[in-house]
C-alpha cells in the first residue's frame, strides 16, 4: 500500500549495515560442563569440510551446465571484423542463448554470478549482467551496460599509457560503446597478433571478444524496454559483436510473450536447459548427507521438514543448505556433549578428555538409559553397575558405541541404495520414487515395522523373471566394490541367484517329465462338510509353487533378511543424540516462521522483548510505559468491526495520562504531541495489515483481524 493512502505519512530510518558478531558469544557459559570451546572448534571444522564439498559439487554441476553455453558464445562471432560501415549485411540476427533455469529464484543469483565469471575467464572480458530492478527504462539499461563494461579493470591492462575512460563525460548510447570498442581493438584489427595455427606453420589472427549481455530475469523486464533495447542492439551488429544470454525461469515461450514478431525475428536463439533443482538436491543428499565427509546427520523429522520446505515452498537448494547449516549450529550450541560428533579418527582423543560431569550427562541421555536398561533385561547386571559407577569403563563403552555408529553408517547406505533400486520402479512406488524418500522413511523407524515396506515386498513377489533379474543386476552394480567387510559376500550371493535364474529352465523341464497326470476326481454323493474338506485339499494341490516362484520367494526373503539386519533406524542406537539432530520445532520456528503470529505476539506481549518487569507484573491492564503501537494494538482488540478514530484517540490518551494528574482536562483538550503519536501508531498498525480506511464512515477504520494475541 502506498504511503499517500495511509492515515499519515510514514518515515523510515536506515541504520546502516549490521556489524559482524563473534560466534563465541552465542555459546552458553552457565552450563555444568565447560565444553563450548571444543564444540565451537568441532563445528567450524565440520562445516568447513561440508562447505568445501558443496563448493566442489556446485563447481562440477555448473561446469556441466555451462560448457555448451560457453562454446556457443565463443563461436557465434568468430568471423566478426571491424568495419567503418554503419551496418554489416552478413549479421542481421543477434545470437541469443536462452538459458532455462527453472523456478528456484533464490538460486539464480549464484548461478548467474558463476556464469559471468566463467564468461569473463574463458570467452570475453566484455560481460554485463542486467537485472529488471535496475532497468526500468532504456536509458537506465544502457547506463548499466556501459558502467559494467567500461569500468572493467581488465579492459585497461594492455593500454596503460592511455588515460581511463570517464563515463560521466560520454553520452549514454551504444554509439559510445561502439566507438570505444573500435578504438580499443582497431590496433588488433589492423595488425593482428600472430599465433601458430593448428594446421602447421601458418598464422591466424586472434578473434575479437564479443560483447555479452546477460539478462538474469527476463520475464520481469518491462516488454517495452526490452523491445526497444533489443532493436537498438540489432542496429549495431555491424559495429559490435553482441551476444544475448536470456535467463528464463519458465519456458522459451516467455520470449514470444514479451516480444512481438518484428523484434523476435532479430534474434537467433538456441535453447540451453539447466538441470532442475531437484537433481541438484539429489546430488547434495547423496554426496554430502549420505557420505563419510561429515559425522553430523539430520534426524527424520528435520530431514522431512527441510524436504517439505524445498518441495512445497521455494525449490531452493541454497535455502536447504542454510537449513542444514542452522541445524548443525543449533546442535553444537544446544547439546553440551556435541563435541563427540567428530570424525572417527578423533573419537579416541575426545573420549579420553571426558570429565566426570560430562560422563554424568552421557548417563542421562535417553538412548543410553535404554541401553543400560536392556542390560538388566538380559541379565548383565555386573556390566550395568560398571557403566553407572565406573568412569573408566564408561569411557571405553562410549568409544565402543560411537565407533559402532560410524560402522553402522558404512553398512547402512549401501543397503539403502539397494532397497531404493528394488522399490523405485514398483507400481505406485509405496516407499517413494526418489532415494531421499526412502532415506526419510528409514530414518524414522525400523524398516520391518513399515507397512509400505511390506507392501513393496508383496509387489516384488509378483514380478516376472526378466524384471527381477534386471533389478538384481542393478543392485549388484549400485553396491560397487567398496563395501564393508560384513557385506563383501553380498555381490557374490546376488551373482549366485542370477546364475540360478539362468539355469531355471532345466529344473522346469525335469519337473514336467516327473509330473504324473492326475486322475479325474470321482463324483460321489457326500455331505457339505466333506465337500468343503475335499475342495480345500484340491486347492492346496493347485497352489503348488513352480520352480521360478520358489526361487523368487527365496530371493525376496534373502533381501528382506539383509534389510532387516542393516536398515535399522538410527534412533535405536545408543548415543544417537550426539550425532543426529532432530529438533524440528526449532528449525520450523526459524526457517518457516509465521509472520502474523510473531507480530501479534510481539505487540501483545512486548515485555518478553523489551524486558519490562512492570508490564509483566500487570498483564491484566495496559501499561502506559509500553510503546504507542502496542497500546493502540491492545485497544483495537476491544473494538468491533468498525473503530471510531475519536473514541480510539480518547482511550489512547487515557492510557498514556493514567499516571498524571488532571486526567479529565487532558482528555478533553488532548496534547498535539499525543495526537501525532496516536496517528503515527495507527498508520504503523495499518502498514502491518491490522486496520484499513473505510468508505462506510469517514471517521472510522475497519478492523482486518480477529482474536487476541
Short mmCIF file of N, CA and C in Angstrom, two decimals, residues 571-701:
data_model
loop_
_atom_site.label_atom_id
_atom_site.label_comp_id
_atom_site.label_asym_id
_atom_site.label_seq_id
_atom_site.Cartn_x
_atom_site.Cartn_y
_atom_site.Cartn_z
N UNK A 571 17.64 -44.15 15.47
CA UNK A 571 17.11 -43.80 16.78
C UNK A 571 17.26 -44.93 17.79
N UNK A 572 17.41 -46.15 17.32
CA UNK A 572 17.55 -47.29 18.23
C UNK A 572 18.97 -47.47 18.74
N UNK A 573 19.92 -46.70 18.22
CA UNK A 573 21.31 -46.86 18.61
C UNK A 573 21.62 -46.05 19.87
N UNK A 574 22.40 -46.59 20.78
CA UNK A 574 22.83 -45.79 21.95
C UNK A 574 23.70 -44.60 21.52
N UNK A 575 23.55 -43.49 22.24
CA UNK A 575 24.25 -42.23 21.97
C UNK A 575 23.84 -41.64 20.62
N UNK A 576 22.64 -41.96 20.21
CA UNK A 576 22.10 -41.40 18.95
C UNK A 576 22.05 -39.88 19.00
N UNK A 577 21.76 -39.30 20.16
CA UNK A 577 21.57 -37.85 20.26
C UNK A 577 22.84 -37.06 19.99
N UNK A 578 24.00 -37.69 20.13
CA UNK A 578 25.25 -36.97 19.97
C UNK A 578 25.58 -36.69 18.51
N UNK A 579 25.10 -37.50 17.59
CA UNK A 579 25.48 -37.37 16.19
C UNK A 579 24.31 -37.01 15.28
N UNK A 580 23.09 -37.09 15.78
CA UNK A 580 21.90 -36.79 14.97
C UNK A 580 21.15 -35.63 15.60
N UNK A 581 20.64 -34.76 14.75
CA UNK A 581 19.88 -33.59 15.21
C UNK A 581 18.45 -33.73 14.70
N UNK A 582 17.47 -33.69 15.63
CA UNK A 582 16.09 -33.95 15.23
C UNK A 582 15.10 -32.99 15.88
N UNK A 583 15.53 -31.76 16.17
CA UNK A 583 14.65 -30.77 16.78
C UNK A 583 13.95 -29.98 15.68
N UNK A 584 12.85 -30.54 15.17
CA UNK A 584 12.16 -29.91 14.05
C UNK A 584 11.46 -28.61 14.45
N UNK A 585 11.04 -28.48 15.71
CA UNK A 585 10.33 -27.27 16.13
C UNK A 585 11.22 -26.04 16.04
N UNK A 586 12.50 -26.16 16.42
CA UNK A 586 13.41 -25.02 16.33
C UNK A 586 13.67 -24.64 14.87
N UNK A 587 13.86 -25.63 14.03
CA UNK A 587 14.11 -25.35 12.62
C UNK A 587 12.89 -24.70 11.99
N UNK A 588 11.71 -25.17 12.34
CA UNK A 588 10.49 -24.59 11.77
C UNK A 588 10.29 -23.16 12.24
N UNK A 589 10.57 -22.89 13.50
CA UNK A 589 10.36 -21.54 14.02
C UNK A 589 11.33 -20.54 13.40
N UNK A 590 12.50 -20.98 12.96
CA UNK A 590 13.49 -20.06 12.38
C UNK A 590 13.42 -20.01 10.85
N UNK A 591 13.12 -21.12 10.21
CA UNK A 591 13.15 -21.16 8.74
C UNK A 591 11.78 -21.08 8.11
N UNK A 592 10.74 -21.49 8.82
CA UNK A 592 9.38 -21.44 8.27
C UNK A 592 8.45 -20.77 9.27
N UNK A 593 8.85 -19.60 9.73
CA UNK A 593 8.10 -18.90 10.77
C UNK A 593 6.82 -18.30 10.20
N UNK A 594 5.86 -18.05 11.09
CA UNK A 594 4.60 -17.39 10.72
C UNK A 594 4.70 -15.92 11.09
N UNK A 595 4.80 -15.02 10.11
CA UNK A 595 5.00 -13.59 10.44
C UNK A 595 3.84 -12.99 11.23
N UNK A 596 2.60 -13.38 10.89
CA UNK A 596 1.45 -12.77 11.55
C UNK A 596 1.42 -13.12 13.04
N UNK A 597 1.61 -14.39 13.36
CA UNK A 597 1.59 -14.78 14.77
C UNK A 597 2.76 -14.16 15.54
N UNK A 598 3.93 -14.02 14.87
CA UNK A 598 5.07 -13.40 15.54
C UNK A 598 4.81 -11.93 15.83
N UNK A 599 4.19 -11.23 14.87
CA UNK A 599 3.88 -9.80 15.08
C UNK A 599 2.84 -9.64 16.17
N UNK A 600 1.81 -10.48 16.16
CA UNK A 600 0.79 -10.39 17.20
C UNK A 600 1.35 -10.70 18.58
N UNK A 601 2.25 -11.67 18.65
CA UNK A 601 2.87 -11.97 19.94
C UNK A 601 3.72 -10.81 20.43
N UNK A 602 4.45 -10.16 19.52
CA UNK A 602 5.30 -9.04 19.92
C UNK A 602 4.47 -7.85 20.37
N UNK A 603 3.37 -7.58 19.67
CA UNK A 603 2.54 -6.43 20.05
C UNK A 603 1.74 -6.70 21.31
N UNK A 604 1.31 -7.93 21.52
CA UNK A 604 0.51 -8.24 22.70
C UNK A 604 1.33 -8.48 23.95
N UNK A 605 2.54 -9.01 23.80
CA UNK A 605 3.41 -9.30 24.94
C UNK A 605 4.76 -8.64 24.73
N UNK A 606 4.78 -7.34 24.72
CA UNK A 606 6.01 -6.62 24.43
C UNK A 606 7.05 -6.77 25.53
N UNK A 607 6.61 -7.16 26.74
CA UNK A 607 7.57 -7.28 27.85
C UNK A 607 8.56 -8.41 27.60
N UNK A 608 8.17 -9.41 26.80
CA UNK A 608 9.10 -10.50 26.51
C UNK A 608 10.24 -10.05 25.62
N UNK A 609 10.04 -8.98 24.87
CA UNK A 609 11.08 -8.44 24.01
C UNK A 609 11.81 -7.27 24.66
N UNK A 610 11.08 -6.44 25.39
CA UNK A 610 11.66 -5.24 25.99
C UNK A 610 12.11 -5.47 27.43
N UNK A 611 11.83 -6.65 28.00
CA UNK A 611 12.21 -6.96 29.38
C UNK A 611 11.67 -5.92 30.36
N UNK A 612 10.38 -5.61 30.17
CA UNK A 612 9.71 -4.63 31.02
C UNK A 612 9.05 -5.37 32.18
N UNK A 613 9.62 -5.28 33.37
CA UNK A 613 9.11 -6.01 34.52
C UNK A 613 7.76 -5.46 34.97
N UNK A 614 7.53 -4.12 34.85
CA UNK A 614 6.25 -3.55 35.28
C UNK A 614 5.10 -4.10 34.47
N UNK A 615 5.30 -4.25 33.18
CA UNK A 615 4.22 -4.77 32.34
C UNK A 615 3.97 -6.24 32.65
N UNK A 616 5.04 -7.01 32.89
CA UNK A 616 4.86 -8.43 33.19
C UNK A 616 4.12 -8.63 34.51
N UNK A 617 4.25 -7.69 35.46
CA UNK A 617 3.54 -7.80 36.73
C UNK A 617 2.07 -7.41 36.60
N UNK A 618 1.72 -6.61 35.60
CA UNK A 618 0.34 -6.13 35.40
C UNK A 618 -0.15 -6.53 34.02
N UNK A 619 -0.28 -7.84 33.80
CA UNK A 619 -0.70 -8.31 32.49
C UNK A 619 -2.17 -8.05 32.23
N UNK A 620 -2.97 -7.84 33.27
CA UNK A 620 -4.40 -7.61 33.07
C UNK A 620 -4.73 -6.20 32.63
N UNK A 621 -3.82 -5.26 32.76
CA UNK A 621 -4.05 -3.87 32.39
C UNK A 621 -3.08 -3.45 31.30
N UNK A 622 -3.37 -2.29 30.70
CA UNK A 622 -2.49 -1.73 29.66
C UNK A 622 -1.58 -0.70 30.32
N UNK A 623 -0.30 -0.98 30.31
CA UNK A 623 0.66 -0.09 30.95
C UNK A 623 0.98 1.09 30.03
N UNK A 624 1.09 2.30 30.56
CA UNK A 624 1.45 3.45 29.72
C UNK A 624 2.93 3.46 29.32
N UNK A 625 3.72 2.56 29.90
CA UNK A 625 5.15 2.56 29.61
C UNK A 625 5.51 1.76 28.36
N UNK A 626 4.58 1.01 27.84
CA UNK A 626 4.88 0.22 26.64
C UNK A 626 4.81 1.12 25.41
N UNK A 627 5.34 0.71 24.27
CA UNK A 627 5.31 1.56 23.07
C UNK A 627 3.90 1.91 22.63
N UNK A 628 3.78 3.05 21.94
CA UNK A 628 2.47 3.52 21.49
C UNK A 628 1.79 2.50 20.59
N UNK A 629 2.54 1.85 19.73
CA UNK A 629 1.96 0.88 18.82
C UNK A 629 1.33 -0.27 19.58
N UNK A 630 1.94 -0.72 20.66
CA UNK A 630 1.38 -1.81 21.45
C UNK A 630 0.09 -1.37 22.15
N UNK A 631 0.04 -0.12 22.63
CA UNK A 631 -1.18 0.38 23.26
C UNK A 631 -2.31 0.44 22.25
N UNK A 632 -2.05 0.99 21.08
CA UNK A 632 -3.08 1.09 20.05
C UNK A 632 -3.54 -0.30 19.62
N UNK A 633 -2.62 -1.25 19.54
CA UNK A 633 -2.99 -2.62 19.14
C UNK A 633 -3.91 -3.25 20.18
N UNK A 634 -3.56 -3.12 21.47
CA UNK A 634 -4.39 -3.72 22.52
C UNK A 634 -5.76 -3.05 22.60
N UNK A 635 -5.82 -1.75 22.35
CA UNK A 635 -7.12 -1.07 22.37
C UNK A 635 -7.98 -1.49 21.18
N UNK A 636 -7.37 -1.76 20.06
CA UNK A 636 -8.17 -2.13 18.89
C UNK A 636 -8.73 -3.55 19.02
N UNK A 637 -8.11 -4.36 19.91
CA UNK A 637 -8.65 -5.70 20.14
C UNK A 637 -10.00 -5.65 20.86
N UNK A 638 -10.28 -4.57 21.55
CA UNK A 638 -11.53 -4.44 22.29
C UNK A 638 -12.66 -3.90 21.43
N UNK A 639 -12.39 -3.57 20.18
CA UNK A 639 -13.40 -2.97 19.30
C UNK A 639 -14.02 -4.01 18.39
N UNK A 640 -15.10 -3.61 17.74
CA UNK A 640 -15.80 -4.48 16.81
C UNK A 640 -15.22 -4.28 15.41
N UNK A 641 -16.05 -4.50 14.38
CA UNK A 641 -15.55 -4.44 13.01
C UNK A 641 -15.12 -3.03 12.62
N UNK A 642 -15.88 -2.01 13.02
CA UNK A 642 -15.54 -0.62 12.73
C UNK A 642 -15.07 0.07 14.01
N UNK A 643 -14.00 0.85 13.89
CA UNK A 643 -13.40 1.52 15.05
C UNK A 643 -13.51 3.02 14.84
N UNK A 644 -14.12 3.71 15.80
CA UNK A 644 -14.22 5.16 15.77
C UNK A 644 -12.86 5.76 16.15
N UNK A 645 -12.29 6.56 15.26
CA UNK A 645 -10.96 7.11 15.49
C UNK A 645 -10.94 8.04 16.70
N UNK A 646 -12.03 8.82 16.91
CA UNK A 646 -12.05 9.76 18.04
C UNK A 646 -12.08 8.99 19.36
N UNK A 647 -12.96 7.99 19.44
CA UNK A 647 -13.01 7.19 20.67
C UNK A 647 -11.69 6.45 20.90
N UNK A 648 -11.09 6.01 19.83
CA UNK A 648 -9.80 5.32 19.93
C UNK A 648 -8.73 6.28 20.47
N UNK A 649 -8.76 7.54 19.98
CA UNK A 649 -7.81 8.54 20.45
C UNK A 649 -8.02 8.84 21.94
N UNK A 650 -9.28 8.97 22.37
CA UNK A 650 -9.55 9.26 23.78
C UNK A 650 -9.06 8.13 24.69
N UNK A 651 -9.27 6.88 24.23
CA UNK A 651 -8.79 5.75 25.03
C UNK A 651 -7.26 5.73 25.10
N UNK A 652 -6.62 6.10 23.99
CA UNK A 652 -5.17 6.13 23.95
C UNK A 652 -4.63 7.20 24.91
N UNK A 653 -5.26 8.38 24.90
CA UNK A 653 -4.80 9.46 25.79
C UNK A 653 -5.05 9.10 27.24
N UNK A 654 -6.16 8.41 27.51
CA UNK A 654 -6.46 7.99 28.88
C UNK A 654 -5.38 7.05 29.41
N UNK A 655 -4.94 6.14 28.56
CA UNK A 655 -3.90 5.21 28.99
C UNK A 655 -2.58 5.94 29.20
N UNK A 656 -2.22 6.82 28.29
CA UNK A 656 -0.92 7.49 28.39
C UNK A 656 -0.86 8.47 29.56
N UNK A 657 -2.01 9.03 29.97
CA UNK A 657 -2.02 10.01 31.06
C UNK A 657 -2.59 9.43 32.35
N UNK A 658 -2.61 8.12 32.46
CA UNK A 658 -3.21 7.49 33.65
C UNK A 658 -2.39 7.76 34.91
N UNK A 659 -1.11 7.99 34.77
CA UNK A 659 -0.25 8.25 35.93
C UNK A 659 -0.11 9.73 36.24
N UNK A 660 -0.77 10.58 35.46
CA UNK A 660 -0.63 12.02 35.63
C UNK A 660 -1.89 12.59 36.26
N UNK A 661 -1.78 13.77 36.83
CA UNK A 661 -2.91 14.46 37.41
C UNK A 661 -3.69 15.19 36.33
N UNK A 662 -4.94 15.60 36.69
CA UNK A 662 -5.82 16.33 35.77
C UNK A 662 -6.02 15.54 34.48
N UNK A 663 -6.37 14.28 34.69
CA UNK A 663 -6.56 13.39 33.55
C UNK A 663 -7.74 13.83 32.70
N UNK A 664 -8.83 14.29 33.36
CA UNK A 664 -10.02 14.67 32.61
C UNK A 664 -9.76 15.86 31.71
N UNK A 665 -9.00 16.85 32.20
CA UNK A 665 -8.72 18.02 31.38
C UNK A 665 -7.88 17.66 30.17
N UNK A 666 -6.91 16.77 30.33
CA UNK A 666 -6.06 16.39 29.20
C UNK A 666 -6.84 15.56 28.19
N UNK A 667 -7.85 14.82 28.67
CA UNK A 667 -8.67 14.04 27.73
C UNK A 667 -9.55 14.95 26.89
N UNK A 668 -10.11 16.00 27.52
CA UNK A 668 -10.95 16.93 26.78
C UNK A 668 -10.12 17.79 25.84
N UNK A 669 -8.93 18.21 26.27
CA UNK A 669 -8.05 19.03 25.44
C UNK A 669 -6.71 18.28 25.25
N UNK A 670 -6.71 17.34 24.37
CA UNK A 670 -5.50 16.49 24.23
C UNK A 670 -4.33 17.28 23.68
N UNK A 671 -3.16 16.82 24.08
CA UNK A 671 -1.92 17.42 23.62
C UNK A 671 -1.71 17.07 22.14
N UNK A 672 -1.21 18.02 21.38
CA UNK A 672 -0.98 17.78 19.96
C UNK A 672 0.10 16.72 19.73
N UNK A 673 1.04 16.64 20.66
CA UNK A 673 2.09 15.62 20.53
C UNK A 673 1.48 14.22 20.67
N UNK A 674 0.55 14.07 21.63
CA UNK A 674 -0.11 12.78 21.79
C UNK A 674 -0.95 12.44 20.57
N UNK A 675 -1.61 13.45 19.98
CA UNK A 675 -2.38 13.21 18.76
C UNK A 675 -1.48 12.72 17.64
N UNK A 676 -0.33 13.36 17.50
CA UNK A 676 0.60 12.95 16.44
C UNK A 676 1.12 11.54 16.69
N UNK A 677 1.41 11.23 17.96
CA UNK A 677 1.88 9.88 18.27
C UNK A 677 0.80 8.84 18.01
N UNK A 678 -0.45 9.20 18.29
CA UNK A 678 -1.55 8.27 18.02
C UNK A 678 -1.71 8.03 16.52
N UNK A 679 -1.67 9.11 15.72
CA UNK A 679 -1.82 8.96 14.27
C UNK A 679 -0.68 8.13 13.69
N UNK A 680 0.54 8.33 14.20
CA UNK A 680 1.67 7.54 13.72
C UNK A 680 1.49 6.06 14.08
N UNK A 681 1.02 5.77 15.28
CA UNK A 681 0.81 4.38 15.69
C UNK A 681 -0.28 3.71 14.86
N UNK A 682 -1.37 4.45 14.58
CA UNK A 682 -2.43 3.88 13.73
C UNK A 682 -1.92 3.63 12.32
N UNK A 683 -1.09 4.53 11.83
CA UNK A 683 -0.51 4.33 10.50
C UNK A 683 0.38 3.09 10.46
N UNK A 684 1.17 2.88 11.50
CA UNK A 684 2.00 1.68 11.56
C UNK A 684 1.15 0.42 11.66
N UNK A 685 0.04 0.51 12.40
CA UNK A 685 -0.86 -0.63 12.51
C UNK A 685 -1.51 -0.93 11.15
N UNK A 686 -1.81 0.12 10.39
CA UNK A 686 -2.34 -0.08 9.04
C UNK A 686 -1.28 -0.69 8.13
N UNK A 687 -0.05 -0.25 8.27
CA UNK A 687 1.03 -0.80 7.45
C UNK A 687 1.23 -2.29 7.74
N UNK A 688 1.02 -2.70 8.99
CA UNK A 688 1.15 -4.11 9.35
C UNK A 688 -0.05 -4.95 8.93
N UNK A 689 -1.12 -4.31 8.49
CA UNK A 689 -2.27 -5.03 7.97
C UNK A 689 -3.34 -5.35 8.98
N UNK A 690 -3.46 -4.58 10.06
CA UNK A 690 -4.48 -4.84 11.07
C UNK A 690 -5.74 -3.99 10.85
N UNK A 691 -5.60 -2.79 10.28
CA UNK A 691 -6.75 -1.92 10.02
C UNK A 691 -6.60 -1.33 8.62
N UNK A 692 -7.70 -0.80 8.11
CA UNK A 692 -7.68 -0.11 6.83
C UNK A 692 -8.77 0.96 6.82
N UNK A 693 -8.59 2.02 6.02
CA UNK A 693 -9.65 3.03 5.91
C UNK A 693 -10.90 2.43 5.27
N UNK A 694 -12.05 2.99 5.61
CA UNK A 694 -13.31 2.50 5.06
C UNK A 694 -14.15 3.67 4.58
N UNK A 695 -14.94 3.43 3.54
CA UNK A 695 -15.84 4.46 2.99
C UNK A 695 -17.22 4.42 3.63
N UNK A 696 -17.48 3.44 4.47
CA UNK A 696 -18.78 3.36 5.12
C UNK A 696 -18.98 4.52 6.10
N UNK A 697 -17.91 4.86 6.84
CA UNK A 697 -17.93 6.00 7.74
C UNK A 697 -16.59 6.68 7.65
N UNK A 698 -16.59 7.98 7.43
CA UNK A 698 -15.34 8.71 7.18
C UNK A 698 -14.45 8.77 8.40
N UNK A 699 -15.02 8.77 9.61
CA UNK A 699 -14.21 8.89 10.82
C UNK A 699 -13.97 7.53 11.47
N UNK A 700 -14.06 6.46 10.69
CA UNK A 700 -13.85 5.12 11.20
C UNK A 700 -12.81 4.40 10.35
N UNK A 701 -12.23 3.37 10.95
CA UNK A 701 -11.37 2.44 10.21
C UNK A 701 -11.92 1.03 10.42
#
